[in-house]
Each structure stands twice: as C-alpha cells, then as structure tokens.
PDB file of C-alpha atoms in Angstrom:
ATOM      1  CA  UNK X   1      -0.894  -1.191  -5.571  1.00  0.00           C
ATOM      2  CA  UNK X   2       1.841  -3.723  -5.117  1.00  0.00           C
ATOM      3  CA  UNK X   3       4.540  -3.323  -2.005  1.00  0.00           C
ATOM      4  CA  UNK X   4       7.032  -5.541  -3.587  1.00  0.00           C
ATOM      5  CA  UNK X   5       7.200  -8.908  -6.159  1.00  0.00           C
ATOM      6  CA  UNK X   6       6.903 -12.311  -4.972  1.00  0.00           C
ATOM      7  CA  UNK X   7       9.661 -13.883  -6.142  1.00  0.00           C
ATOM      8  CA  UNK X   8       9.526 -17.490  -4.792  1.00  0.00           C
ATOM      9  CA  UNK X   9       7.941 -20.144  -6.708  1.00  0.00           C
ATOM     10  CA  UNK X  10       7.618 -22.734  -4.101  1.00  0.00           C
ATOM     11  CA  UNK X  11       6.066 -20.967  -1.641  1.00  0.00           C
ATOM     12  CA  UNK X  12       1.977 -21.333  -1.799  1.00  0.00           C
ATOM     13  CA  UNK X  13       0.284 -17.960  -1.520  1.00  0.00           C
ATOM     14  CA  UNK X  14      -2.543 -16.992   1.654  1.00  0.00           C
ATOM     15  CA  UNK X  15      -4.350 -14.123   1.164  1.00  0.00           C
ATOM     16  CA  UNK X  16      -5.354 -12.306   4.525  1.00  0.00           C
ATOM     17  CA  UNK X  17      -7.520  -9.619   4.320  1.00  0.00           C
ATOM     18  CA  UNK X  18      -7.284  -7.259   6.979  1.00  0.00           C
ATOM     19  CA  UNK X  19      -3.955  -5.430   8.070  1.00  0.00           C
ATOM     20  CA  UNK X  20      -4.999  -4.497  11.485  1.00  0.00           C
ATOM     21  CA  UNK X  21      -3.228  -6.150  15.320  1.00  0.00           C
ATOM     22  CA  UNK X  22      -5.046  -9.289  14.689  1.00  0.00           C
ATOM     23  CA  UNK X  23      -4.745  -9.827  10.793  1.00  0.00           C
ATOM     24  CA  UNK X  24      -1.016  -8.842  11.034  1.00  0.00           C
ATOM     25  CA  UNK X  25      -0.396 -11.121  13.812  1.00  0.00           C
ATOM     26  CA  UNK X  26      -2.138 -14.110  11.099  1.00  0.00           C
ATOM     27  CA  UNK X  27       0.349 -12.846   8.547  1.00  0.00           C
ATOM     28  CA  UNK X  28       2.869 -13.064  10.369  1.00  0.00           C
ATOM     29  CA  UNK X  29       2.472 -16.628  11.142  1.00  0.00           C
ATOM     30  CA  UNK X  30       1.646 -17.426   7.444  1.00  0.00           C
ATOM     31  CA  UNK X  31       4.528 -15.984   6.034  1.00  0.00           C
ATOM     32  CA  UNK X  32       6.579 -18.562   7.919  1.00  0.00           C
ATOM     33  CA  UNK X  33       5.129 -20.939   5.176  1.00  0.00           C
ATOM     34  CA  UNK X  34       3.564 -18.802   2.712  1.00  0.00           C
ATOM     35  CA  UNK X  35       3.831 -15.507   0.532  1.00  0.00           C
ATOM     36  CA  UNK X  36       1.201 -13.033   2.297  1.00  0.00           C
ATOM     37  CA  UNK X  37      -1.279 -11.443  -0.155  1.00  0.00           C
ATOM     38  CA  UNK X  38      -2.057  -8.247   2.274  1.00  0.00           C
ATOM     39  CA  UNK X  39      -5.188  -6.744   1.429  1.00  0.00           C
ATOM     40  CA  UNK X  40      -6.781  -3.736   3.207  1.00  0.00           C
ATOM     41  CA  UNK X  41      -9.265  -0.489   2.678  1.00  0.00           C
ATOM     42  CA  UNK X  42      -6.553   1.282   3.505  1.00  0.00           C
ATOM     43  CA  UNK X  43      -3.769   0.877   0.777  1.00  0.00           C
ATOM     44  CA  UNK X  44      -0.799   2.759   3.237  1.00  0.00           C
ATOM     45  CA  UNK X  45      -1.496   0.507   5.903  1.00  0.00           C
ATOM     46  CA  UNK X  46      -1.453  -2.538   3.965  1.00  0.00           C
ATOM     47  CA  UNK X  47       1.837  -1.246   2.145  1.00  0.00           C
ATOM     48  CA  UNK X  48       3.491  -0.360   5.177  1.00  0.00           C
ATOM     49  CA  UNK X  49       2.336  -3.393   7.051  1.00  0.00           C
ATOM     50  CA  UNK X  50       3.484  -5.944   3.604  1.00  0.00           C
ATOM     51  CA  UNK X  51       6.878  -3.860   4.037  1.00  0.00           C
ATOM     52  CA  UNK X  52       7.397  -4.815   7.830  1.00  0.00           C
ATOM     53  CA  UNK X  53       6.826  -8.756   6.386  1.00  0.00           C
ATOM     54  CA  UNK X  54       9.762  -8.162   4.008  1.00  0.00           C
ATOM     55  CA  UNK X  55      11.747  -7.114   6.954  1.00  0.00           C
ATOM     56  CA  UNK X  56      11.213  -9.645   9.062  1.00  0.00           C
ATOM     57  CA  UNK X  57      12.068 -12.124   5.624  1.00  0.00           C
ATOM     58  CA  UNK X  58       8.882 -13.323   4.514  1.00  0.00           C
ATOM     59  CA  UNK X  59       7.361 -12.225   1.009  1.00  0.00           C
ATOM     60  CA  UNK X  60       4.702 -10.236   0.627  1.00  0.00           C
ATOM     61  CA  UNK X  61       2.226  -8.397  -1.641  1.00  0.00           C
ATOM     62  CA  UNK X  62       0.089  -5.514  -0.454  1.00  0.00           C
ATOM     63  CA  UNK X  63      -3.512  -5.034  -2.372  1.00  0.00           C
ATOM     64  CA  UNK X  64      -6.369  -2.021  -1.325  1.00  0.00           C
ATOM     65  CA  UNK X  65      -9.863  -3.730  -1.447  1.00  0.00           C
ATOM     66  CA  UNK X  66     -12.764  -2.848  -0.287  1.00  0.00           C
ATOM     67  CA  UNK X  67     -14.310  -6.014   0.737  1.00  0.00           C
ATOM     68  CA  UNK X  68     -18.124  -4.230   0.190  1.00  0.00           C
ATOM     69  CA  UNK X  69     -17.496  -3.560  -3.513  1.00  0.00           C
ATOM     70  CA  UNK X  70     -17.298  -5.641  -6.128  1.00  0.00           C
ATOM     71  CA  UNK X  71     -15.369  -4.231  -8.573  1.00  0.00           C
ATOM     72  CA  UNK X  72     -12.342  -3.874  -5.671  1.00  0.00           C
ATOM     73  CA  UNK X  73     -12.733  -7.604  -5.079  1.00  0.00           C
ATOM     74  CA  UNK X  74     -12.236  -8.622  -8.109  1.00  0.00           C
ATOM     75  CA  UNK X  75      -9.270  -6.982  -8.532  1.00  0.00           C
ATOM     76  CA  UNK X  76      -8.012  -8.741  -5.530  1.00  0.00           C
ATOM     77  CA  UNK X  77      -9.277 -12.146  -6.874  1.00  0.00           C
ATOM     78  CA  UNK X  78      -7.446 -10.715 -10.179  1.00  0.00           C
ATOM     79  CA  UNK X  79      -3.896 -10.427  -8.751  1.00  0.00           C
ATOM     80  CA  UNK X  80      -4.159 -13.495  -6.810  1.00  0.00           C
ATOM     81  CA  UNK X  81      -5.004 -15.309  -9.975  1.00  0.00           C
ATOM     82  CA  UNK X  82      -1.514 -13.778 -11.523  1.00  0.00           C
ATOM     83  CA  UNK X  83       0.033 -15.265  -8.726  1.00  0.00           C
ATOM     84  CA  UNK X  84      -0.853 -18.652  -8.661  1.00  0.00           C
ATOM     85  CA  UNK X  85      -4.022 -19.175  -6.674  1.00  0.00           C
ATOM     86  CA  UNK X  86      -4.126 -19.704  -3.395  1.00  0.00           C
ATOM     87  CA  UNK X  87      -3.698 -22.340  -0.629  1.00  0.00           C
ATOM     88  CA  UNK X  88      -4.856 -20.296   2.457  1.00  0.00           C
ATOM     89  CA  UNK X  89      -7.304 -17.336   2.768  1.00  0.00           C
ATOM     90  CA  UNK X  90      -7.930 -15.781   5.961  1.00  0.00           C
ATOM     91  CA  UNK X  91     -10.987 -13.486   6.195  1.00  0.00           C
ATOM     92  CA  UNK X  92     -10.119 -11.094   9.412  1.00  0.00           C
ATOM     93  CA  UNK X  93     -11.284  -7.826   8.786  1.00  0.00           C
ATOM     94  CA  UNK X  94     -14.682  -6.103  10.457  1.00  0.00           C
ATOM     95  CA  UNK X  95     -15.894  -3.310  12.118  1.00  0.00           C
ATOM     96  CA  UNK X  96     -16.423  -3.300  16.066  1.00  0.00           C
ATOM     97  CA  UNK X  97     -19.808  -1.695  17.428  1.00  0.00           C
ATOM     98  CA  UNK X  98     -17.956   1.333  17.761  1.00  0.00           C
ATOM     99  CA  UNK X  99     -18.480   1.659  14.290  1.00  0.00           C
ATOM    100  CA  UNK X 100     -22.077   2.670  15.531  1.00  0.00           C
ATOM    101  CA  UNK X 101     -23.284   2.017  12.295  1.00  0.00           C
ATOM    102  CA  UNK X 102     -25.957  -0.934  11.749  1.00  0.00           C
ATOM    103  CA  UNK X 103     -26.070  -1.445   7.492  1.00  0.00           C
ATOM    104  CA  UNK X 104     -21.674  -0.672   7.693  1.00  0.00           C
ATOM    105  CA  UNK X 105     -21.141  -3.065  10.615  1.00  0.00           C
ATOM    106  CA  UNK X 106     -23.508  -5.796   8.436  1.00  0.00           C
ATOM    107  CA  UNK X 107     -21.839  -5.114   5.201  1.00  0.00           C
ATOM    108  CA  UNK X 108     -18.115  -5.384   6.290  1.00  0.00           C
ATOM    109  CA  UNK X 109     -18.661  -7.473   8.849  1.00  0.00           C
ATOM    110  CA  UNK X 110     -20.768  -9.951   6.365  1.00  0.00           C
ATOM    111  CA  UNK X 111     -21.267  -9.216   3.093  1.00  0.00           C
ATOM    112  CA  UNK X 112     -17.770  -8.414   2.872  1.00  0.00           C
ATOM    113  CA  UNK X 113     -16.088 -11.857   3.632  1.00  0.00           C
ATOM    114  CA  UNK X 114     -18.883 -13.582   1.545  1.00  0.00           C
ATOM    115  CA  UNK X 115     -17.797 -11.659  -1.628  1.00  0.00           C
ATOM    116  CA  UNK X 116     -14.479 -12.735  -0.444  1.00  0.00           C
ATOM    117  CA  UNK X 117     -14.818 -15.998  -0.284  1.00  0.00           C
ATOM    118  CA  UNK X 118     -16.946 -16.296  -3.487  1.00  0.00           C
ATOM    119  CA  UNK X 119     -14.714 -14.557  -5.699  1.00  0.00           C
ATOM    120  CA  UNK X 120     -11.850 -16.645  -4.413  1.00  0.00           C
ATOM    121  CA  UNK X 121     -13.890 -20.138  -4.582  1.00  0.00           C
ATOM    122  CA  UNK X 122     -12.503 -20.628  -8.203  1.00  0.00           C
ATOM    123  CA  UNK X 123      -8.983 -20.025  -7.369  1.00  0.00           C
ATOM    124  CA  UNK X 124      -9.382 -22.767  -4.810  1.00  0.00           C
ATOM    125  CA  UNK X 125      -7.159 -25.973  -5.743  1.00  0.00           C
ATOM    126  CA  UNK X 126      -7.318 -29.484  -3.342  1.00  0.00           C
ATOM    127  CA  UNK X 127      -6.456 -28.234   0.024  1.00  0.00           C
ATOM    128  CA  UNK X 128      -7.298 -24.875  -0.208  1.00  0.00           C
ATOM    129  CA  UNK X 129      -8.752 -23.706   2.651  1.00  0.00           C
ATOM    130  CA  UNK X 130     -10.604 -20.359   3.949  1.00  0.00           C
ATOM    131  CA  UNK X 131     -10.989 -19.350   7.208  1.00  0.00           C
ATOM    132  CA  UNK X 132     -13.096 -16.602   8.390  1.00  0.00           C
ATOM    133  CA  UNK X 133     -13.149 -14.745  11.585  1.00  0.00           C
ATOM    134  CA  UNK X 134     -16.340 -14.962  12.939  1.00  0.00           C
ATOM    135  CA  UNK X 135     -16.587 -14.177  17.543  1.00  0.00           C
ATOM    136  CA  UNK X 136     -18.061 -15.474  20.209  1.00  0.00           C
ATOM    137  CA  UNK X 137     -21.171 -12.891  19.893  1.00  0.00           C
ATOM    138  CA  UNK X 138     -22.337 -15.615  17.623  1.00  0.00           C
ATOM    139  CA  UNK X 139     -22.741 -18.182  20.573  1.00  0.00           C
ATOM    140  CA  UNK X 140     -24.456 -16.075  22.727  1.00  0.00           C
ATOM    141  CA  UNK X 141     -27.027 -15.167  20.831  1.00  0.00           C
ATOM    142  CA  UNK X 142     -29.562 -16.767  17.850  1.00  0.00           C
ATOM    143  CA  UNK X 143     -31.112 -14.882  15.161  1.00  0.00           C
ATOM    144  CA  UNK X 144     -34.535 -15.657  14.869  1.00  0.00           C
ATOM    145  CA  UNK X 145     -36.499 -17.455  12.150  1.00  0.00           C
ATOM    146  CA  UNK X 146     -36.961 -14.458  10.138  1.00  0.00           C
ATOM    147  CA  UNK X 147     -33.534 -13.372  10.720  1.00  0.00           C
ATOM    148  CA  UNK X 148     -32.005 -16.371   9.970  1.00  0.00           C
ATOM    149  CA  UNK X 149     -33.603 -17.170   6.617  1.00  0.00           C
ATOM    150  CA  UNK X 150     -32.385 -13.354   5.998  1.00  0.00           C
ATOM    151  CA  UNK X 151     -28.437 -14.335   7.078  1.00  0.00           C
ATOM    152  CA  UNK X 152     -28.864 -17.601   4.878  1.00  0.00           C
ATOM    153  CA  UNK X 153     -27.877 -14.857   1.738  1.00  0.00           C
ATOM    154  CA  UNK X 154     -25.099 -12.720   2.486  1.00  0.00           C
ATOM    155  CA  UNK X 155     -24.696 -11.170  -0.788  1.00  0.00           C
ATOM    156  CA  UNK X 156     -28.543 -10.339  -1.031  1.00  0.00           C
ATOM    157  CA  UNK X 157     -28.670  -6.479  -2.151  1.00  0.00           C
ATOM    158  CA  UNK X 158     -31.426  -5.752   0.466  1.00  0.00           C
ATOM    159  CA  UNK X 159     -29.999  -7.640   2.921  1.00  0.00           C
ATOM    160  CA  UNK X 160     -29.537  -4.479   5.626  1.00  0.00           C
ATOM    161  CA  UNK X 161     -33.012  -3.058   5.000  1.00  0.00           C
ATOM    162  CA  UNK X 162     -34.688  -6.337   4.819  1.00  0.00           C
ATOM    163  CA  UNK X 163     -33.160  -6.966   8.443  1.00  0.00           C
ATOM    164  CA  UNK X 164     -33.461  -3.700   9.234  1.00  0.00           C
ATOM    165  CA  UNK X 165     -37.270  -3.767   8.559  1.00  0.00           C
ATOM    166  CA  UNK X 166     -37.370  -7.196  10.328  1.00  0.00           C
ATOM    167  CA  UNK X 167     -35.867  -5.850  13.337  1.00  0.00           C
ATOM    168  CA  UNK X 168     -37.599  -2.440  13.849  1.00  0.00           C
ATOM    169  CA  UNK X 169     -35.912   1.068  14.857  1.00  0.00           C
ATOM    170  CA  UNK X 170     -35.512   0.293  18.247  1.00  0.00           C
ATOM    171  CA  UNK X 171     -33.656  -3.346  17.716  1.00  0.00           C
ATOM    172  CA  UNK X 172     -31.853  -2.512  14.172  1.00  0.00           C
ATOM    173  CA  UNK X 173     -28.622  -1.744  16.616  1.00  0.00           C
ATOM    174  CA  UNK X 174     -24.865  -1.647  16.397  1.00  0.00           C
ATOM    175  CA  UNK X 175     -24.552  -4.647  18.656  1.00  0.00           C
ATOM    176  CA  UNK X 176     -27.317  -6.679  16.601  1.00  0.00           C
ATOM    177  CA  UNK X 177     -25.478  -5.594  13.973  1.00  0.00           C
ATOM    178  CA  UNK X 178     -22.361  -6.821  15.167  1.00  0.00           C
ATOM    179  CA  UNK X 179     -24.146 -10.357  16.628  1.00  0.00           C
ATOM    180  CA  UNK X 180     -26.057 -10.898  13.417  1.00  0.00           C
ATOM    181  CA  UNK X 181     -22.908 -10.468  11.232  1.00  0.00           C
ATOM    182  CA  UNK X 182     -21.035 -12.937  13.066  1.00  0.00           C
ATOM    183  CA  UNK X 183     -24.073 -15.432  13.172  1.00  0.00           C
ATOM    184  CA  UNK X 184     -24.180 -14.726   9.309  1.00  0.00           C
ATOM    185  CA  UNK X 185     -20.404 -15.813   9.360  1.00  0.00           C
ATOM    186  CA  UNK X 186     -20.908 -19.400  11.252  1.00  0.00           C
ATOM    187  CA  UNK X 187     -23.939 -20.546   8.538  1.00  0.00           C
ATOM    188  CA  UNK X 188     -21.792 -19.354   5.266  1.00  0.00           C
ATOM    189  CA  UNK X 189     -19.087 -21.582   6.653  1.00  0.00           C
ATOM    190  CA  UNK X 190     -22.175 -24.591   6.714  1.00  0.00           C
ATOM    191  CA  UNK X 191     -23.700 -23.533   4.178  1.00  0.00           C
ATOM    192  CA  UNK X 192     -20.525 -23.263   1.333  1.00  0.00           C
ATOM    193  CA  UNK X 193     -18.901 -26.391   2.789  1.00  0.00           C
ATOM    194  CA  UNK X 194     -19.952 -28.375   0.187  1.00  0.00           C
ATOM    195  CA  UNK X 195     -19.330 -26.193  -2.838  1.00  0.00           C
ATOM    196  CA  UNK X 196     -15.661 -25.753  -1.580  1.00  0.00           C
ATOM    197  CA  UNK X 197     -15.567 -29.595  -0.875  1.00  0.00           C
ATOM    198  CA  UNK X 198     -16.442 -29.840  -5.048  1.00  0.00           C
ATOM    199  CA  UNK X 199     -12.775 -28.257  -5.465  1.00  0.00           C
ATOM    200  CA  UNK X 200     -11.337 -30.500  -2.548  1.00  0.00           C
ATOM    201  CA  UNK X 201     -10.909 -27.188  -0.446  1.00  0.00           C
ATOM    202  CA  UNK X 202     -12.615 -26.251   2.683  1.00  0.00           C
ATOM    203  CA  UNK X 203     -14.312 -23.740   4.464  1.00  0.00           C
ATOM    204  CA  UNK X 204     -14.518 -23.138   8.016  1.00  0.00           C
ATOM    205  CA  UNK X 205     -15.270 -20.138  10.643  1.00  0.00           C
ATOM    206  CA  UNK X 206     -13.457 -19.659  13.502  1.00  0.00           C
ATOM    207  CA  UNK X 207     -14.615 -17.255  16.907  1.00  0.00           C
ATOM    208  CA  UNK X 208     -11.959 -15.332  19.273  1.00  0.00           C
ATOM    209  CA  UNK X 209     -13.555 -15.013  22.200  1.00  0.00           C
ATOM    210  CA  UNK X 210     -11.683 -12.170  24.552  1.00  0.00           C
ATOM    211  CA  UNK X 211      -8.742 -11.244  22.753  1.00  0.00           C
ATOM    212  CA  UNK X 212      -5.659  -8.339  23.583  1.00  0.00           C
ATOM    213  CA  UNK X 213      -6.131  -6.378  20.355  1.00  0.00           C
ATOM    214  CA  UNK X 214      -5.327  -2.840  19.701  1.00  0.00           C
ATOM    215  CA  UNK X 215      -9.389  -2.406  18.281  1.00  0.00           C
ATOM    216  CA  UNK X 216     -10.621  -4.369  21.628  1.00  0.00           C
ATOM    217  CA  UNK X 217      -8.522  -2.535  24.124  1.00  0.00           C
ATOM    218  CA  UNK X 218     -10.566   0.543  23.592  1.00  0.00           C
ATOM    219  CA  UNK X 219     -13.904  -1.803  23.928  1.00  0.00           C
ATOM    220  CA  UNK X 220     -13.829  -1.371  27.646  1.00  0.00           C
ATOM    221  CA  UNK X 221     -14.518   1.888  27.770  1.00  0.00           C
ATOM    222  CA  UNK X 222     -17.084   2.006  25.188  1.00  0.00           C
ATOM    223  CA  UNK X 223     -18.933  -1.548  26.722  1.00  0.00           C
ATOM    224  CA  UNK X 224     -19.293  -1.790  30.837  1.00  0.00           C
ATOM    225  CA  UNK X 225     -20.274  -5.139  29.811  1.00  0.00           C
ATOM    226  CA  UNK X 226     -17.217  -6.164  28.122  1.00  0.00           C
ATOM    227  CA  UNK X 227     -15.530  -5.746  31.878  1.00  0.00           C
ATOM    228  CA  UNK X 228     -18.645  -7.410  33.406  1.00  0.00           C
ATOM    229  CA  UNK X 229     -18.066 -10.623  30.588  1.00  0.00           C
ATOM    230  CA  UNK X 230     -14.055 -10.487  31.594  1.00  0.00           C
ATOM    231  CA  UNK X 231     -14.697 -10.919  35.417  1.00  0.00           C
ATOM    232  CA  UNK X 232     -16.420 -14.466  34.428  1.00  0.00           C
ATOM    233  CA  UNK X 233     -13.852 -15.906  32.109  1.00  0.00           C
ATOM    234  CA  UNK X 234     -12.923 -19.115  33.277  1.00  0.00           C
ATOM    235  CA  UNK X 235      -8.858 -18.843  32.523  1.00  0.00           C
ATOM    236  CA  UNK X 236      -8.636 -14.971  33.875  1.00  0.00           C
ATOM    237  CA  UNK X 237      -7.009 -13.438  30.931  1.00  0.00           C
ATOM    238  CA  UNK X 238      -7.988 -12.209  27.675  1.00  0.00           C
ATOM    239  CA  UNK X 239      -6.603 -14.497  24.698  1.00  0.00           C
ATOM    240  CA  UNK X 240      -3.341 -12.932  22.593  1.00  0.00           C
ATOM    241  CA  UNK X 241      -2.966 -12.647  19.016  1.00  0.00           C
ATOM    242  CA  UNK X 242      -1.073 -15.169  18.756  1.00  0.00           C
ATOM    243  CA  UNK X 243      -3.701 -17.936  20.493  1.00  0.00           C
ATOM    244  CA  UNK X 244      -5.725 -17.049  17.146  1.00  0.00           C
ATOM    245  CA  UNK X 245      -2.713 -17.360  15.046  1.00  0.00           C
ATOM    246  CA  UNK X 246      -2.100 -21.077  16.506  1.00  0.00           C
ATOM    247  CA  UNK X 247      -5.739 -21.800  15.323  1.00  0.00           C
ATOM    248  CA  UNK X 248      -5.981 -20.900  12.289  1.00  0.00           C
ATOM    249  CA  UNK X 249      -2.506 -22.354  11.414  1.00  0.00           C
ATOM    250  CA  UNK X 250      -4.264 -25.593  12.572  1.00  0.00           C
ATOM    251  CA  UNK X 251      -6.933 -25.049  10.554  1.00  0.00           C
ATOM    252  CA  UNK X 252      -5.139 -24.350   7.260  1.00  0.00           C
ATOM    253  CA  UNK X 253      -2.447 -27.322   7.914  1.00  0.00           C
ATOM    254  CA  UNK X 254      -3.479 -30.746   6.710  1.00  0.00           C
ATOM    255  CA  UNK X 255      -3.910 -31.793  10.060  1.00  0.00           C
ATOM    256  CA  UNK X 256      -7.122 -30.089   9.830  1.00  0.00           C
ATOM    257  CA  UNK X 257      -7.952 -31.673   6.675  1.00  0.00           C
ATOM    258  CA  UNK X 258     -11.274 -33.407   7.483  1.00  0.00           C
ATOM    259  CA  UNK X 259     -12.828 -30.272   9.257  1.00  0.00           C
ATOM    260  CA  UNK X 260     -15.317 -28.303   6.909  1.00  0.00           C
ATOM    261  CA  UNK X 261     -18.508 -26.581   7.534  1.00  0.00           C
ATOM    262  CA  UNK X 262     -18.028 -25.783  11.115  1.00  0.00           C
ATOM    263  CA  UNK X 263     -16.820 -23.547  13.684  1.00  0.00           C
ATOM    264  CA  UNK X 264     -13.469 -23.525  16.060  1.00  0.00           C
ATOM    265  CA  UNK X 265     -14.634 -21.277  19.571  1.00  0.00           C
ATOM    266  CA  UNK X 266     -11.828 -20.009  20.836  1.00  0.00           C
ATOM    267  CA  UNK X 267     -12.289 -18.379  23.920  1.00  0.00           C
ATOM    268  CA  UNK X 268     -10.998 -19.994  26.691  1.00  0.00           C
ATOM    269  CA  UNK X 269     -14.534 -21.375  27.700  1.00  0.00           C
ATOM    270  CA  UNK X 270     -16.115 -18.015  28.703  1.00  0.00           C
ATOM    271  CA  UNK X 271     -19.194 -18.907  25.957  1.00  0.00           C
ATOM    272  CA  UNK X 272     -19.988 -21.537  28.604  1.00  0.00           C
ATOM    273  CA  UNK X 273     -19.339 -19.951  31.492  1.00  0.00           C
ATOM    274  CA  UNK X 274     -22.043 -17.264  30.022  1.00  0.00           C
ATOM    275  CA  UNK X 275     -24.739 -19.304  29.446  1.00  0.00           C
ATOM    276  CA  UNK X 276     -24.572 -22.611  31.836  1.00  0.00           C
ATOM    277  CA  UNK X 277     -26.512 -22.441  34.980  1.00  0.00           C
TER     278      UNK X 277
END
C-alpha cells in the first residue's frame, strides 16, 4: 500500500488523487511545500510515481483507491487521518470521452470526487482547502432543469440511470457524460462551500481549458472538433501542466483565502472566444 514513510513533522500533508501527466505535474508542485498523499486505481502507478517524488526530495505516500467505492475511500480518508489530516486536497482524476462509457465517465468523473471530498470534509482543519478539477466543457454547455436538480446529488445511487432516463438513448452520450460530470463538479464546489466554511476550510473547482497532457494529446484524433476548438483559441497554444499547477497553488495558498464556492477558468479565454458573437 504505502511507497515509503513520511517522516517530517512540519510539513502539512495534500492529498492528490490521480497519478496521471496532470496530477503528477500538481504533486510535483505540492511537494515543494507539502508531503504528497498519492492516490490512484492503479496501485503500481501511484507507487512508482510516489517513488519518482522521493527522488526528486519531496516525501511521499502512495495509496490505491478507487474513488467509485466506498469502502476504498475510506481507507484513503483512513491513512490520511494517521497522518495528520490534511491542508490541501486536489481532486484530478477522470475519465476522457474515450472512455466511451456514459454511467463510468459520470461515476469517476463525479461521484468519485464527491465521495472524495466528503470523506475528507472531517479531516479538514482552518485553511484546509480542496480543489477539484472540473474543464471548460462545463462553460459551454448547461444542464437543463431536470438535469440539474439530478447533478445537485452526486452521491445519489441512481444518479446514472436517473440521468440516463432523463436524457434518452440517443442523448445519454460519452460527451454528455463528460459535460454533465464537469457541470456536476462546478455546483458541488457552490453547493459544499458552506459546510467546508463550518471547519474554516474551503472548497473550490477549478477548469483547464486546452491543456498538453499525455490523455489529451490522443484527443485529436478521437475529436475533429477538439482541432476545430484549437484553431479559435485566443493565445494560440494549448495550456501546460504546469499553468494548472500555478493555479491551484494559488488556490491552496492563503492568498486565496477568501475564495470559496466558485470556479477558476483557466483556459486562456477560448470559453469566450466560443460563445461571444
């Protein structure tokens, strides 16, 4: 389970969940400042990846969850409670429409972070603060009424069918999937704000736009529309890694410290290039 101890006491702890490009390019950052609490499906990756922080001289601890089940999160929320709680957690992992899967790319993409975040609300100390990695799908599109009311209750055991039902066969799609999810993402940032605020921690989603990651280099081929979408970005360029990494170390620092409840685009403006006249 574990890659190595933590062995500093003054260091406070952020949990990022997801060991993939993005998530290791967040660790990285954190574990200027932090011990990294890895945690991943897959338990080699997150080993291996926990190893390479230890390398590069940062601590780390490397946990297999499955951020769908239960049981596996609360073994996460478990060891993080052994090691002191938690001053960061970062919320990156999801599945891409490639997944091709409507109730998977729903319940990783969704449920998953929300049984994150809630198992990991009690850990939460003054300052605290969770971020979780939401995209710019979620500007482009809205749920509607029905829809919305649906997304309002993440952890809702019939929430893929009941959408699913909403939607019909011919809308209940990977890319709805995808869009709902990361609608779902922005209103459980609103909609915990205030429980977190209860511990003096915060809550807050954040949305990459057009980012250079190893899962959305392969997203060209699979999407003509993802090219389409690039030749309108106002800047010219996809985002890097380490553009995210720079906001959510904003977002976790106490510069940040009055921003709850809300959502950070970051996509170097392409949402409005999309959908102004």
């Amino acid at each position: 389970m574990n890659s190595t101890p933590i062995t500093r006491s003054d260091l406070p702890n952020a949990v990022v969940v997801g060991a993939g490009g993005l998530g290791m390019a967040i660790a990285r950052r954190m574990a200027q400042q932090h011990r990294v609490i890895l945690a991943d499906i897959d338990e080699t990756l997150a080993m291996r990846q926990a190893a390479a922080l230890v390398d590069e001289g940062g601590e780390a601890l490397a946990v297999q969850c499955d951020v769908t089940d239960a049981a596996s999160v609360a073994t996460l929320a478990g060891i993080v409670e052994e090691n002191g709680g938690f001053r960061a957690l970062i919320h990156v992992a999801g599945l891409s429409i490639a997944a091709n899967d409507f109730r998977a790319i729903l319940n990783v993409n969704l449920r998953g972070p929300a049984l994150v975040a809630a198992s990991l609300l009690p850990l939460a100390s003054p300052g605290s603060c969770a971020v979780v990695i939401s995209s710019m799908a979620a500007h482009l599109s809205q749920p509607d009424a029905v829809a919305h009311q649906l997304l309002s209750e993440p952890l809702h055991n019939d929430l893929t069918d009941l959408l699913a039902e909403h939607l019909g066969p011919d809308s209940a799609t990977p890319p709805t999937a995808y869009a709902l999810s990361k609608s779902g993402l922005l209103m459980l940032a609103r909609h915990k704000a205030a429980e977190w605020g209860q511990r003096g921690a915060r809550i807050v989603s954040l949305s990459p736009g057009m980012i250079a990651t190893p899962m959305g280099r392969g997203a060209y081929a699979e999407s003509p529309n993802k090219a389409r979408m690039f030749a309108k970005s106002p800047l010219q360029r996809e985002g890097a890694m380490h553009e995210i990494a720079d906001a959510v170390e904003f977002l976790i620092s106490p510069r940040a410290a009055f921003i709850s409840g809300t959502d950070l685009l970051v996509d170097g403006g392409l949402s409005a290039a999309l959908t102004s006249p």
